[in-house]
Short mmCIF file of C-alpha atoms in Angstrom, two decimals:
data_model
loop_
_atom_site.label_atom_id
_atom_site.label_comp_id
_atom_site.label_asym_id
_atom_site.label_seq_id
_atom_site.Cartn_x
_atom_site.Cartn_y
_atom_site.Cartn_z
CA UNK A 1 79.33 119.17 96.66
CA UNK A 2 76.42 118.81 94.28
CA UNK A 3 76.72 117.68 90.66
CA UNK A 4 74.41 119.40 88.23
CA UNK A 5 72.35 117.45 85.67
CA UNK A 6 74.29 119.17 82.89
CA UNK A 7 77.59 117.82 84.24
CA UNK A 8 76.15 114.29 84.42
CA UNK A 9 74.93 114.57 80.83
CA UNK A 10 78.38 115.71 79.65
CA UNK A 11 80.04 112.78 81.48
CA UNK A 12 77.61 110.28 79.92
CA UNK A 13 78.17 111.68 76.41
CA UNK A 14 81.96 111.56 76.87
CA UNK A 15 81.76 107.96 78.13
CA UNK A 16 79.72 106.91 75.09
CA UNK A 17 82.17 108.64 72.74
CA UNK A 18 85.21 107.23 74.51
CA UNK A 19 84.12 103.61 75.00
CA UNK A 20 81.34 103.17 72.48
CA UNK A 21 77.76 102.20 73.21
CA UNK A 22 78.41 98.45 72.79
CA UNK A 23 81.12 98.23 75.47
CA UNK A 24 79.39 100.26 78.19
CA UNK A 25 77.14 97.42 79.47
CA UNK A 26 80.16 95.09 79.73
CA UNK A 27 82.11 97.74 81.63
CA UNK A 28 79.21 98.32 84.01
CA UNK A 29 78.81 94.56 84.57
CA UNK A 30 82.49 94.07 85.37
CA UNK A 31 82.42 97.08 87.70
CA UNK A 32 79.44 95.56 89.53
CA UNK A 33 81.22 92.21 89.90
CA UNK A 34 84.31 93.95 91.26
CA UNK A 35 82.21 95.85 93.78
CA UNK A 36 80.47 92.62 94.92
CA UNK A 37 83.83 90.88 95.38
CA UNK A 38 85.21 93.84 97.33
CA UNK A 39 82.11 93.92 99.53
CA UNK A 40 82.26 90.19 100.29
CA UNK A 41 85.99 90.36 101.07
CA UNK A 42 85.43 93.33 103.39
CA UNK A 43 82.61 91.47 105.15
CA UNK A 44 84.82 88.38 105.53
CA UNK A 45 87.65 90.45 106.99
CA UNK A 46 85.29 92.06 109.51
CA UNK A 47 83.80 88.72 110.56
CA UNK A 48 87.31 87.22 110.88
CA UNK A 49 88.33 90.10 113.11
CA UNK A 50 85.22 89.72 115.28
CA UNK A 51 85.73 85.95 115.57
CA UNK A 52 89.40 86.44 116.54
CA UNK A 53 88.51 88.85 119.34
CA UNK A 54 85.76 86.69 120.86
CA UNK A 55 87.56 83.34 120.65
CA UNK A 56 90.45 82.49 122.98
CA UNK A 57 93.86 81.85 121.42
CA UNK A 58 94.06 78.30 120.10
CA UNK A 59 96.84 76.57 118.19
CA UNK A 60 96.34 76.42 114.45
CA UNK A 61 95.00 73.07 113.18
CA UNK A 62 97.32 70.88 111.14
CA UNK A 63 97.00 71.43 107.40
CA UNK A 64 96.18 68.26 105.50
CA UNK A 65 97.02 68.21 101.79
CA UNK A 66 93.84 67.73 99.76
CA UNK A 67 94.42 65.87 96.49
CA UNK A 68 91.37 67.46 94.86
CA UNK A 69 92.10 71.20 94.68
CA UNK A 70 89.71 73.70 93.18
CA UNK A 71 90.03 77.24 91.89
CA UNK A 72 87.17 79.66 92.47
CA UNK A 73 86.56 82.71 90.31
CA UNK A 74 85.29 84.84 93.20
CA UNK A 75 84.71 84.38 96.93
CA UNK A 76 81.52 82.44 97.46
CA UNK A 77 81.12 81.59 93.77
CA UNK A 78 81.06 77.81 94.15
CA UNK A 79 79.09 77.40 90.92
CA UNK A 80 82.15 78.44 88.91
CA UNK A 81 84.70 76.33 90.79
CA UNK A 82 86.63 73.86 88.70
CA UNK A 83 89.08 71.07 89.65
CA UNK A 84 92.78 71.57 89.04
CA UNK A 85 95.19 68.85 87.99
CA UNK A 86 98.58 68.88 89.71
CA UNK A 87 101.53 69.68 87.45
CA UNK A 88 104.68 67.58 87.80
CA UNK A 89 107.38 69.43 89.72
CA UNK A 90 110.42 68.12 87.83
CA UNK A 91 113.25 70.29 86.56
CA UNK A 92 112.96 69.01 83.01
CA UNK A 93 116.69 68.23 82.72
CA UNK A 94 116.39 64.45 82.88
CA UNK A 95 116.59 64.11 79.10
CA UNK A 96 113.12 62.58 78.71
CA UNK A 97 110.21 63.96 76.79
CA UNK A 98 109.54 64.92 73.16
CA UNK A 99 112.24 66.59 71.12
#
């Protein structure tokens, strides 16, 4: 199926009318970021599958709790990682705290 240049022009004009010229670059940027994340996740899943097939079955290593946790915005985006403070896990019914 081939799309004619006239159809592309109509789609571009409708996009400008619908979203406005100022928001289109932001939409394109966020679409590009989403595509990069999807591509990196797909590549990671493929490499995990290849590593699982080639390696013999081994028991899972023990998980050690790390006191310094971080949250990353996207896979592989270590420049945007930030530390997270642990929240207390109380029920809040002990009667303490501000009133």
